[in-house]
């Protein structure tokens, strides 16, 4: 079936989107949710397992207190109410990577409910309602081998690794988000970005989307203005912030084309494809009754002491939004400038560079200029570019000391990024230091004057502006390693002209 998609502007002019996000975060606890197995990433398959996380008969789970504490802290940071009493529930479904044939999760009694997270979109604050934050266990991983695509179709064998089975997983579910209109894709992205930053600031997970420790499912529906909300689809496991935005947009376009043709949206899960930016249908969505939830009989209820919860609340760190506000003031940036720092993922980097001695303006200049450009060109995250905040601060101190000019500093930075050492080492090894030896500079100036007698004469006769050509010649012969201002002064001095 080939259909022509309507334009995005056309879609948002005629339909109203409602989005919702379900985010899974793998907690960075030392041990699994209900047993003592280690949780480190990697390891030989099926070596980090025990009778409990393999679901062997007779084994009994015990809840991990550190995971409960981390979940409560996430709930508090998201302005939720913390349940004084709640239970785990069994979610029954069969899947090979789930050894017990059920997942211990929470159902109608989640640990945290009814909160919100404020996010910034285009300079406006959008309040995203949080329906619930609950605790569950992760599944294992299935690997399909023997086929070309790594998918089950065409595979000759499927292998299961249970190392991940039982790792504590927090699920954070938003309330439906209507009213975002054309900005719906950006709101979705801003929410996941802010959520990631909040969780990172709590230190409870490394929230790496590419490694799957933060995974996002995106719900999207469309309705005509004034009518009921439409049927939603759920796009699964969207693996980057950019993909969150693309997944919402692509699903809005697809649904509009179905609705325009008089069709109906099927409630289903869909898979997002990074390469094409499209979604394709997965399974039709189970409803809660299909899972036959019931309270987990092998675990006692959770009843967090309110005094403990109050303690955890009082000990929350400064949350990212407040921290950004404070840094914006300290750095003297406009809202727009701060936004570009945030968008570049440079807040922590600039903060660390300033802490290492650079001025906020200089730190921002390097990270948002030269280094962001390189990160974009090479497709790596700014934080992984190969230069550290301490090195950037050192580079700027060499500029401030007059040892490097701007152009030379860029070349030095190139060497630092290439792994050639610290800025001072690169400057020394590549012999890039500004020529400050007056003897050498005078010789270069005299050479330029001798080589350009006509220009020299013009300058002598009072056309000082013509000296620019001589400065250029000296800069060229010193491979850019002279200070242009000193060169100019020296040329005028040698020609007997006042500057
Ligand atoms: Zn185990």
Coordinates of C-alpha atoms and ligand atoms in Angstrom, one line a residue:
X1 CA 0.0 0.0 0.0
X2 CA 1.4 3.3 -0.9
X3 CA -0.2 6.5 0.4
X4 CA 1.0 10.0 0.1
X5 CA 1.4 11.5 3.6
X6 CA -0.2 14.9 4.2
X7 CA 2.1 17.7 5.2
X8 CA 2.8 18.3 8.9
X9 CA 1.3 21.8 8.9
X10 CA -1.8 20.5 7.2
X11 CA -2.2 17.7 9.8
X12 CA -1.9 20.1 12.8
X13 CA -4.2 22.6 11.2
X14 CA -7.0 19.9 11.1
X15 CA -6.3 17.5 13.9
X16 CA -5.4 17.7 17.6
X17 CA -2.8 15.3 18.9
X18 CA -2.8 13.8 22.4
X19 CA 0.5 12.2 23.5
X20 CA 1.6 10.2 26.5
X21 CA 4.9 8.7 27.5
X22 CA 5.8 5.6 29.4
X23 CA 9.5 5.5 30.4
X24 CA 11.4 2.6 31.8
X25 CA 14.5 3.3 33.8
X26 CA 16.9 0.5 34.9
X27 CA 18.1 1.4 38.4
X28 CA 21.8 1.3 39.1
X29 CA 21.5 -0.8 42.2
X30 CA 24.3 -3.2 43.0
X31 CA 22.0 -6.2 43.1
X32 CA 18.8 -7.3 41.4
X33 CA 15.2 -6.4 42.5
X34 CA 14.4 -9.7 44.3
X35 CA 17.7 -11.5 44.7
X36 CA 21.3 -10.9 45.4
X37 CA 22.6 -11.4 41.8
X38 CA 24.9 -8.6 40.5
X39 CA 23.5 -6.1 38.0
X40 CA 26.6 -5.0 36.0
X41 CA 26.2 -4.6 32.3
X42 CA 27.8 -7.3 30.2
X43 CA 29.2 -10.5 31.5
X44 CA 29.0 -14.0 30.0
X45 CA 25.3 -14.9 29.3
X46 CA 23.5 -16.6 32.1
X47 CA 26.2 -16.2 34.7
X48 CA 24.4 -13.6 36.8
X49 CA 21.5 -15.7 37.7
X50 CA 20.1 -17.7 40.7
X51 CA 17.1 -19.8 41.5
X52 CA 15.0 -16.6 42.3
X53 CA 15.6 -14.7 39.0
X54 CA 15.4 -17.9 37.0
X55 CA 12.0 -18.6 38.6
X56 CA 12.9 -22.1 39.9
X57 CA 10.2 -23.8 42.0
X58 CA 10.4 -23.1 45.7
X59 CA 12.5 -19.9 45.4
X60 CA 11.2 -16.8 47.1
X61 CA 11.8 -13.1 46.2
X62 CA 12.8 -10.4 48.7
X63 CA 12.4 -6.8 47.7
X64 CA 15.6 -4.7 47.3
X65 CA 15.4 -1.7 49.8
X66 CA 17.8 0.4 47.7
X67 CA 15.5 0.0 44.7
X68 CA 12.4 1.0 46.8
X69 CA 14.4 4.0 48.1
X70 CA 15.5 5.1 44.5
X71 CA 11.9 4.8 43.3
X72 CA 10.6 7.0 46.1
X73 CA 13.2 9.6 45.4
X74 CA 12.2 9.6 41.7
X75 CA 8.6 10.0 42.8
X76 CA 9.5 12.9 45.1
X77 CA 11.5 14.6 42.5
X78 CA 8.5 14.4 40.2
X79 CA 6.2 15.9 42.9
X80 CA 4.3 12.7 43.4
X81 CA 2.4 11.5 46.5
X82 CA 4.1 8.4 48.0
X83 CA 1.8 5.6 49.0
X84 CA 1.9 4.7 52.7
X85 CA 0.9 1.1 51.8
X86 CA 1.1 -0.6 48.5
X87 CA 1.7 -4.0 47.0
X88 CA 3.5 -5.7 44.1
X89 CA 1.3 -7.6 41.6
X90 CA 1.9 -10.4 39.2
X91 CA 1.6 -9.5 35.5
X92 CA 1.0 -12.8 33.8
X93 CA 2.2 -13.4 30.2
X94 CA 4.4 -15.9 28.5
X95 CA 7.5 -14.8 26.8
X96 CA 10.8 -16.8 26.6
X97 CA 12.9 -14.1 28.1
X98 CA 10.7 -14.1 31.3
X99 CA 11.7 -17.2 33.2
X100 CA 8.8 -17.2 35.7
X101 CA 6.1 -16.7 33.0
X102 CA 5.0 -13.7 35.0
X103 CA 6.6 -10.4 35.8
X104 CA 6.5 -8.9 39.3
X105 CA 5.2 -5.4 38.8
X106 CA 2.8 -3.0 40.4
X107 CA -0.8 -2.6 39.2
X108 CA -3.5 -0.7 41.0
X109 CA -1.3 0.2 44.0
X110 CA 1.8 2.0 42.6
X111 CA 4.4 3.4 45.0
X112 CA 4.1 7.0 43.7
X113 CA 1.1 8.7 42.1
X114 CA -0.1 12.0 40.8
X115 CA 2.9 14.3 40.3
X116 CA 4.2 16.6 37.6
X117 CA 7.3 17.7 35.8
X118 CA 7.7 21.2 34.3
X119 CA 9.6 21.3 31.0
X120 CA 10.7 24.2 28.8
X121 CA 9.5 24.3 25.2
X122 CA 10.3 27.3 23.1
X123 CA 10.8 29.4 26.2
X124 CA 7.4 28.4 27.6
X125 CA 6.9 26.2 30.7
X126 CA 4.7 23.1 30.0
X127 CA 3.5 21.1 33.0
X128 CA 3.4 17.4 32.3
X129 CA 1.2 15.4 34.7
X130 CA 2.7 12.2 36.1
X131 CA 0.1 9.5 36.5
X132 CA 2.3 7.0 38.4
X133 CA 5.8 5.8 39.1
X134 CA 6.0 2.1 39.9
X135 CA 8.6 -0.5 40.5
X136 CA 9.0 -3.8 38.6
X137 CA 11.6 -6.2 37.4
X138 CA 13.3 -6.3 34.0
X139 CA 13.1 -9.3 31.6
X140 CA 16.0 -11.2 30.1
X141 CA 17.2 -10.7 26.5
X142 CA 16.5 -12.9 23.4
X143 CA 19.0 -13.1 20.6
X144 CA 17.9 -14.4 17.3
X145 CA 20.9 -15.8 15.3
X146 CA 21.4 -17.3 11.9
X147 CA 19.3 -14.8 10.0
X148 CA 20.4 -11.7 8.1
X149 CA 18.5 -9.1 10.2
X150 CA 18.8 -10.3 13.8
X151 CA 15.0 -10.6 13.9
X152 CA 13.1 -13.8 14.5
X153 CA 12.2 -14.1 10.9
X154 CA 14.9 -16.1 9.1
X155 CA 16.7 -17.0 12.3
X156 CA 17.8 -20.6 12.8
X157 CA 18.1 -20.3 16.6
X158 CA 17.0 -18.1 19.4
X159 CA 19.2 -17.7 22.5
X160 CA 18.1 -16.3 25.8
X161 CA 20.3 -14.5 28.3
X162 CA 18.8 -14.1 31.8
X163 CA 21.5 -11.8 33.2
X164 CA 19.1 -8.8 32.9
X165 CA 16.1 -10.7 34.2
X166 CA 15.2 -9.3 37.6
X167 CA 17.1 -6.0 37.4
X168 CA 15.0 -3.3 39.1
X169 CA 13.0 -1.2 36.6
X170 CA 11.1 1.9 37.3
X171 CA 8.2 2.8 35.1
X172 CA 7.1 6.4 34.9
X173 CA 3.8 7.0 33.2
X174 CA 2.6 10.5 32.2
X175 CA -1.0 11.6 32.2
X176 CA -2.4 12.1 28.7
X177 CA -0.9 15.4 27.3
X178 CA -3.5 17.2 25.1
X179 CA -3.2 20.7 23.8
X180 CA 0.4 20.7 22.6
X181 CA -0.7 21.0 19.0
X182 CA 2.1 21.4 16.5
X183 CA 4.6 21.3 19.3
X184 CA 3.6 17.8 20.4
X185 CA 6.8 16.2 19.1
X186 CA 9.0 18.8 20.8
X187 CA 7.0 18.5 24.1
X188 CA 7.6 14.7 24.0
X189 CA 11.3 15.2 23.5
X190 CA 11.6 18.0 26.1
X191 CA 9.9 15.8 28.7
X192 CA 12.1 12.8 28.1
X193 CA 15.2 15.1 28.2
X194 CA 14.1 16.7 31.5
X195 CA 13.2 13.3 33.0
X196 CA 16.6 11.9 32.1
X197 CA 18.3 14.9 33.7
X198 CA 16.2 14.7 36.9
X199 CA 17.0 11.0 37.2
X200 CA 20.7 11.5 36.5
X201 CA 20.8 14.2 39.1
X202 CA 19.4 11.8 41.7
X203 CA 22.3 9.3 40.9
X204 CA 20.0 6.3 40.7
X205 CA 20.6 5.3 37.1
X206 CA 23.0 6.1 34.3
X207 CA 20.0 6.7 32.1
X208 CA 21.8 5.9 28.8
X209 CA 19.2 5.5 26.1
X210 CA 21.7 3.9 23.7
X211 CA 22.4 1.1 26.3
X212 CA 18.8 0.7 27.1
X213 CA 18.9 1.9 30.7
X214 CA 16.3 4.5 29.7
X215 CA 13.7 3.2 27.3
X216 CA 10.7 5.1 26.1
X217 CA 7.3 4.1 24.7
X218 CA 5.4 6.9 23.0
X219 CA 1.6 7.0 22.9
X220 CA 0.0 9.1 20.1
X221 CA -3.6 9.7 19.0
X222 CA -5.3 12.3 16.9
X223 CA -8.8 13.8 17.1
X224 CA -10.8 16.4 15.3
X225 CA -11.2 19.7 17.3
X226 CA -14.1 19.4 19.8
X227 CA -14.4 15.6 19.4
X228 CA -13.3 12.8 21.7
X229 CA -9.7 11.7 21.9
X230 CA -8.8 9.3 19.1
X231 CA -7.6 5.7 19.4
X232 CA -3.9 5.7 20.5
X233 CA -1.0 3.6 19.3
X234 CA 2.1 2.9 21.4
X235 CA 5.4 3.2 19.7
X236 CA 7.9 1.0 21.5
X237 CA 11.5 1.3 22.6
X238 CA 12.4 4.6 21.0
X239 CA 16.1 4.7 21.6
X240 CA 17.2 8.4 21.4
X241 CA 15.9 11.8 22.2
X242 CA 15.8 12.7 18.6
X243 CA 13.8 9.5 17.9
X244 CA 11.2 10.4 20.5
X245 CA 10.4 13.6 18.5
X246 CA 10.5 11.8 15.2
X247 CA 8.3 9.0 16.4
X248 CA 5.5 11.3 17.5
X249 CA 5.7 13.3 14.2
X250 CA 5.8 10.2 12.0
X251 CA 2.8 8.6 13.9
X252 CA 0.8 11.9 13.6
X253 CA 1.4 11.9 9.8
X254 CA 0.5 8.2 9.5
X255 CA -2.6 8.4 11.5
X256 CA -3.8 11.5 9.7
X257 CA -3.4 9.7 6.4
X258 CA -5.4 6.8 7.7
X259 CA -8.2 9.0 9.0
X260 CA -8.2 11.2 5.9
X261 CA -8.9 8.0 3.8
X262 CA -11.9 7.2 6.1
X263 CA -10.0 4.5 7.9
X264 CA -9.8 3.7 11.7
X265 CA -6.8 3.6 13.9
X266 CA -6.1 0.2 15.4
X267 CA -5.0 0.1 19.0
X268 CA -1.6 -1.6 18.7
X269 CA 2.0 -1.4 19.6
X270 CA 4.3 -0.2 16.8
X271 CA 8.0 -0.3 16.2
X272 CA 10.0 2.7 15.4
X273 CA 12.8 2.4 12.8
X274 CA 15.8 4.6 13.3
X275 CA 16.9 4.4 9.7
X276 CA 13.6 5.4 8.0
X277 CA 11.9 7.3 10.8
X278 CA 8.8 5.2 10.2
X279 CA 6.8 3.0 12.5
X280 CA 5.4 -0.4 11.6
X281 CA 2.8 -2.5 13.5
X282 CA 3.8 -4.9 16.2
X283 CA 1.3 -6.9 18.3
X284 CA -2.2 -5.7 18.9
X285 CA -2.2 -4.2 22.4
X286 CA -3.2 -6.4 25.3
X287 CA -5.6 -4.9 27.8
X288 CA -5.1 -5.2 31.5
X289 CA -7.5 -8.1 31.8
X290 CA -5.3 -10.1 29.4
X291 CA -2.5 -9.9 32.0
X292 CA -4.7 -11.4 34.8
X293 CA -3.0 -9.2 37.5
X294 CA -3.3 -10.3 41.1
X295 CA -1.4 -9.3 44.3
X296 CA 2.0 -11.0 44.5
X297 CA 1.5 -13.6 47.2
X298 CA 5.2 -14.2 47.9
X299 CA 6.0 -10.6 48.9
X300 CA 4.9 -8.6 51.9
X301 CA 3.2 -5.2 51.2
X302 CA 5.4 -2.1 51.0
X303 CA 4.7 0.4 53.7
X304 CA 7.3 3.2 53.6
X305 CA 7.6 5.0 57.0
X306 CA 6.4 8.6 56.4
X307 CA 9.4 9.8 58.5
X308 CA 11.8 8.0 56.1
X309 CA 10.0 9.5 53.1
X310 CA 10.3 13.0 54.7
X311 CA 14.0 12.4 55.2
X312 CA 14.4 11.4 51.6
X313 CA 12.5 14.5 50.4
X314 CA 14.7 16.8 52.5
X315 CA 17.8 15.2 51.1
X316 CA 16.9 15.6 47.4
X317 CA 19.6 17.3 45.4
X318 CA 19.1 20.6 43.6
X319 CA 17.0 19.6 40.6
X320 CA 18.2 20.4 37.0
X321 CA 15.6 23.1 36.3
X322 CA 16.6 25.1 39.4
X323 CA 20.2 24.4 38.8
X324 CA 20.0 25.7 35.2
X325 CA 18.3 28.9 36.5
X326 CA 21.1 29.4 39.0
X327 CA 23.8 28.8 36.5
X328 CA 22.1 31.1 33.9
X329 CA 22.2 33.9 36.4
X330 CA 25.8 33.2 37.4
X331 CA 26.9 33.1 33.8
X332 CA 24.8 36.1 32.9
X333 CA 23.1 34.5 29.9
X334 CA 19.8 35.4 28.3
X335 CA 17.0 32.7 28.1
X336 CA 17.8 32.1 24.5
X337 CA 21.6 31.7 25.1
X338 CA 20.9 29.3 28.0
X339 CA 18.6 27.3 25.9
X340 CA 21.3 26.8 23.3
X341 CA 23.7 25.6 26.0
X342 CA 21.0 23.2 27.2
X343 CA 20.3 22.0 23.6
X344 CA 23.9 21.4 23.0
X345 CA 24.1 19.2 26.2
X346 CA 26.8 21.5 27.5
X347 CA 25.6 22.6 30.9
X348 CA 27.8 20.3 32.9
X349 CA 30.7 20.8 30.6
X350 CA 30.6 24.5 30.9
X351 CA 30.1 24.3 34.6
X352 CA 33.2 22.1 35.0
X353 CA 35.2 24.3 32.7
X354 CA 34.4 27.4 34.8
X355 CA 35.2 25.4 37.9
X356 CA 38.6 24.7 36.3
X357 CA 39.3 28.4 36.0
X358 CA 37.9 29.6 32.7
X359 CA 35.5 32.5 32.4
X360 CA 31.9 31.5 31.6
X361 CA 32.1 33.4 28.3
X362 CA 35.3 31.6 27.3
X363 CA 34.0 28.2 28.4
X364 CA 30.7 28.7 26.5
X365 CA 32.6 29.9 23.4
X366 CA 34.7 26.7 23.1
X367 CA 32.0 24.2 23.9
X368 CA 29.3 25.8 21.8
X369 CA 31.6 26.8 19.0
X370 CA 34.5 24.7 17.8
X371 CA 33.7 21.6 19.9
X372 CA 30.0 21.5 19.1
X373 CA 30.8 21.8 15.4
X374 CA 33.2 18.9 15.6
X375 CA 30.6 16.8 17.6
X376 CA 28.0 17.5 15.0
X377 CA 30.4 16.6 12.1
X378 CA 31.5 13.4 13.7
X379 CA 28.2 12.4 15.2
X380 CA 29.4 12.0 18.8
X381 CA 28.0 13.4 22.0
X382 CA 29.7 16.6 23.1
X383 CA 30.7 15.0 26.4
X384 CA 32.6 12.2 24.4
X385 CA 34.4 14.6 22.0
X386 CA 37.8 13.9 23.5
X387 CA 38.5 17.2 25.2
X388 CA 37.9 17.6 28.9
X389 CA 36.7 20.7 30.7
X390 CA 40.1 20.9 32.4
X391 CA 41.8 20.9 29.0
X392 CA 39.5 23.6 27.6
X393 CA 40.2 25.8 30.7
X394 CA 44.0 25.2 30.1
X395 CA 43.6 26.2 26.4
X396 CA 41.9 29.4 27.4
X397 CA 44.6 30.2 30.0
X398 CA 47.2 29.9 27.2
X399 CA 45.2 32.4 25.1
X400 CA 44.9 34.7 28.0
X401 CA 48.6 34.5 28.6
X402 CA 49.2 35.6 25.0
X403 CA 50.9 32.3 24.1
X404 CA 48.1 31.3 21.6
X405 CA 46.0 33.5 19.4
X406 CA 42.5 32.4 18.5
X407 CA 43.5 30.6 15.3
X408 CA 46.4 28.8 16.9
X409 CA 44.2 27.8 19.8
X410 CA 41.8 26.1 17.4
X411 CA 44.7 24.1 15.9
X412 CA 45.8 23.1 19.4
X413 CA 42.3 22.0 20.3
X414 CA 42.3 19.9 17.2
X415 CA 45.4 18.1 18.5
X416 CA 43.8 17.7 22.0
X417 CA 40.7 16.1 20.4
X418 CA 42.9 13.8 18.4
X419 CA 44.5 12.6 21.6
X420 CA 47.9 14.3 21.3
X421 CA 47.9 15.3 24.9
X422 CA 47.2 18.5 26.9
X423 CA 46.9 21.9 25.2
X424 CA 50.4 22.8 26.5
X425 CA 51.8 19.5 25.2
X426 CA 50.2 20.0 21.8
X427 CA 51.4 23.6 21.6
X428 CA 55.0 22.6 22.4
X429 CA 55.1 19.4 20.3
X430 CA 53.6 21.1 17.2
X431 CA 55.6 24.3 17.8
X432 CA 52.5 26.4 17.7
X433 CA 53.3 29.1 20.3
X434 CA 52.9 32.7 19.3
X435 CA 56.2 34.2 18.2
X436 CA 57.1 36.7 20.9
X437 CA 60.8 36.8 20.2
X438 CA 61.2 40.4 19.0
X439 CA 64.4 39.6 17.0
X440 CA 62.7 37.0 14.9
X441 CA 59.6 39.1 14.4
X442 CA 61.7 42.2 13.4
X443 CA 63.5 40.0 10.8
X444 CA 60.2 38.8 9.4
X445 CA 58.9 42.4 9.2
X446 CA 62.0 43.7 7.5
X447 CA 61.7 40.8 5.0
X448 CA 58.1 41.7 4.2
X449 CA 59.0 45.4 3.8
X450 CA 61.9 44.5 1.5
X451 CA 59.7 42.2 -0.6
X452 CA 56.9 44.8 -1.0
X453 CA 58.6 48.1 -1.7
X454 CA 55.5 49.7 -3.3
X455 CA 53.3 49.0 -0.4
X456 CA 56.0 50.1 2.1
X457 CA 56.2 53.4 0.2
X458 CA 52.5 54.0 0.4
X459 CA 52.6 53.5 4.1
X460 CA 55.5 55.8 4.5
X461 CA 53.6 58.5 2.5
X462 CA 50.7 58.3 5.1
X463 CA 48.4 55.6 3.7
X464 CA 48.5 53.6 7.0
X465 CA 45.6 51.3 5.9
X466 CA 48.0 49.8 3.3
X467 CA 50.0 48.3 6.2
X468 CA 47.4 45.5 6.3
X469 CA 49.0 43.8 3.3
X470 CA 52.4 43.8 5.1
X471 CA 50.8 42.4 8.3
X472 CA 49.3 39.6 6.1
X473 CA 52.7 38.8 4.6
X474 CA 54.3 38.6 8.1
X475 CA 51.5 36.4 9.4
X476 CA 52.0 34.1 6.4
X477 CA 55.7 33.8 6.9
X478 CA 55.3 33.1 10.6
X479 CA 52.6 30.5 9.8
X480 CA 50.0 32.5 11.8
X481 CA 52.2 32.4 14.9
X482 CA 52.7 36.1 15.4
X483 CA 50.4 38.4 17.3
X484 CA 48.8 40.5 14.5
X485 CA 48.6 43.6 16.7
X486 CA 52.3 43.6 17.6
X487 CA 53.2 42.9 14.0
X488 CA 51.3 46.0 12.9
X489 CA 52.9 48.2 15.5
X490 CA 56.3 46.9 14.5
X491 CA 55.7 47.6 10.8
X492 CA 54.7 51.2 11.5
X493 CA 57.6 51.7 13.8
X494 CA 60.1 50.3 11.1
X495 CA 58.5 52.6 8.5
X496 CA 58.7 55.6 10.8
X497 CA 54.9 56.2 10.8
X498 CA 52.7 56.9 13.8
X499 CA 49.9 54.3 14.2
Ligands
LIG1 ZN1 19.2 -13.9 40.9

